[in-house]
Amino acid sequence: MMPAFASWHDFFAMGGYAFYVWLAVVFTVIPLVGLVLHTLLLRRRLLTEIRQHESRERRIRAAKTKKAASEAAGETM
């Protein structure tokens, strides 16, 4: 199999079209990296919101249980 480029310099020069080739690579890689970062940040935020919601629900349930227990204890006296 023949390599497409004879040297690394030829590879980076891209046969005289380096500006256009590497510009296209940059315009492809930057949005992909941005998409991955956005997805990771959104996932982290979503998991945080879920944890906060579950914690709030636990506190509400605990308060209702405590209130019901105190009302039951107050009624029996």
mmCIF file of C-alpha atoms in Angstrom:
data_model
loop_
_atom_site.group_PDB
_atom_site.id
_atom_site.type_symbol
_atom_site.label_atom_id
_atom_site.label_comp_id
_atom_site.label_asym_id
_atom_site.label_seq_id
_atom_site.Cartn_x
_atom_site.Cartn_y
_atom_site.Cartn_z
ATOM 1 C CA MET A 1 0.000 0.000 0.000
ATOM 2 C CA MET A 2 1.347 3.430 -0.955
ATOM 3 C CA PRO A 3 1.120 6.240 1.583
ATOM 4 C CA ALA A 4 -0.799 9.277 0.360
ATOM 5 C CA PHE A 5 1.902 11.698 1.529
ATOM 6 C CA ALA A 6 5.665 11.337 1.339
ATOM 7 C CA SER A 7 6.355 13.290 4.557
ATOM 8 C CA TRP A 8 4.628 14.982 7.455
ATOM 9 C CA HIS A 9 5.254 18.335 5.809
ATOM 10 C CA ASP A 10 3.365 17.161 2.731
ATOM 11 C CA PHE A 11 0.570 15.907 4.957
ATOM 12 C CA PHE A 12 0.171 19.260 6.708
ATOM 13 C CA ALA A 13 0.520 21.168 3.413
ATOM 14 C CA MET A 14 -2.245 19.029 1.851
ATOM 15 C CA GLY A 15 -0.963 19.553 -1.645
ATOM 16 C CA GLY A 16 -1.322 23.335 -1.439
ATOM 17 C CA TYR A 17 -4.864 23.256 -0.063
ATOM 18 C CA ALA A 18 -3.881 23.237 3.616
ATOM 19 C CA PHE A 19 -5.757 26.437 4.479
ATOM 20 C CA TYR A 20 -9.060 25.105 3.149
ATOM 21 C CA VAL A 21 -8.589 21.577 4.468
ATOM 22 C CA TRP A 22 -7.584 22.574 7.996
ATOM 23 C CA LEU A 23 -10.215 25.296 8.096
ATOM 24 C CA ALA A 24 -12.838 22.657 7.295
ATOM 25 C CA VAL A 25 -11.400 20.407 9.994
ATOM 26 C CA VAL A 26 -11.566 23.238 12.543
ATOM 27 C CA PHE A 27 -15.128 24.146 11.525
ATOM 28 C CA THR A 28 -16.087 20.522 12.054
ATOM 29 C CA VAL A 29 -14.206 19.770 15.276
ATOM 30 C CA ILE A 30 -15.166 22.937 17.188
ATOM 31 C CA PRO A 31 -18.947 22.395 16.924
ATOM 32 C CA LEU A 32 -18.531 18.716 17.798
ATOM 33 C CA VAL A 33 -16.503 19.573 20.907
ATOM 34 C CA GLY A 34 -19.055 22.260 21.783
ATOM 35 C CA LEU A 35 -21.877 19.763 21.400
ATOM 36 C CA VAL A 36 -20.160 17.249 23.674
ATOM 37 C CA LEU A 37 -19.463 19.919 26.322
ATOM 38 C CA HIS A 38 -23.025 21.218 26.116
ATOM 39 C CA THR A 39 -24.401 17.696 26.517
ATOM 40 C CA LEU A 40 -22.185 16.993 29.531
ATOM 41 C CA LEU A 41 -23.114 20.285 31.217
ATOM 42 C CA LEU A 42 -26.802 19.749 30.517
ATOM 43 C CA ARG A 43 -26.611 16.217 31.931
ATOM 44 C CA ARG A 44 -24.861 17.452 35.070
ATOM 45 C CA ARG A 45 -27.479 20.173 35.556
ATOM 46 C CA LEU A 46 -30.327 17.718 35.003
ATOM 47 C CA LEU A 47 -28.917 15.261 37.542
ATOM 48 C CA THR A 48 -28.498 18.092 40.066
ATOM 49 C CA GLU A 49 -32.100 19.175 39.543
ATOM 50 C CA ILE A 50 -33.306 15.591 39.974
ATOM 51 C CA ARG A 51 -31.334 15.248 43.227
ATOM 52 C CA GLN A 52 -32.767 18.547 44.505
ATOM 53 C CA HIS A 53 -36.292 17.492 43.585
ATOM 54 C CA GLU A 54 -35.935 14.117 45.305
ATOM 55 C CA SER A 55 -34.485 15.793 48.399
ATOM 56 C CA ARG A 56 -37.399 18.242 48.493
ATOM 57 C CA GLU A 57 -39.894 15.406 48.146
ATOM 58 C CA ARG A 58 -38.224 13.538 51.039
ATOM 59 C CA ARG A 59 -38.370 16.649 53.237
ATOM 60 C CA ILE A 60 -42.051 17.177 52.413
ATOM 61 C CA ARG A 61 -42.867 13.526 53.202
ATOM 62 C CA ALA A 62 -40.918 13.725 56.477
ATOM 63 C CA ALA A 63 -42.735 16.922 57.474
ATOM 64 C CA LYS A 64 -46.132 15.379 56.696
ATOM 65 C CA THR A 65 -45.253 12.269 58.692
ATOM 66 C CA LYS A 66 -44.054 14.380 61.624
ATOM 67 C CA LYS A 67 -47.191 16.547 61.483
ATOM 68 C CA ALA A 68 -49.451 13.485 61.323
ATOM 69 C CA ALA A 69 -47.607 11.906 64.278
ATOM 70 C CA SER A 70 -47.872 15.068 66.369
ATOM 71 C CA GLU A 71 -51.578 15.433 65.551
ATOM 72 C CA ALA A 72 -52.184 11.787 66.458
ATOM 73 C CA ALA A 73 -50.302 12.234 69.740
ATOM 74 C CA GLY A 74 -52.208 15.430 70.494
ATOM 75 C CA GLU A 75 -55.596 13.798 69.865
ATOM 76 C CA THR A 76 -54.982 10.876 72.217
ATOM 77 C CA MET A 77 -54.175 13.073 75.245
#
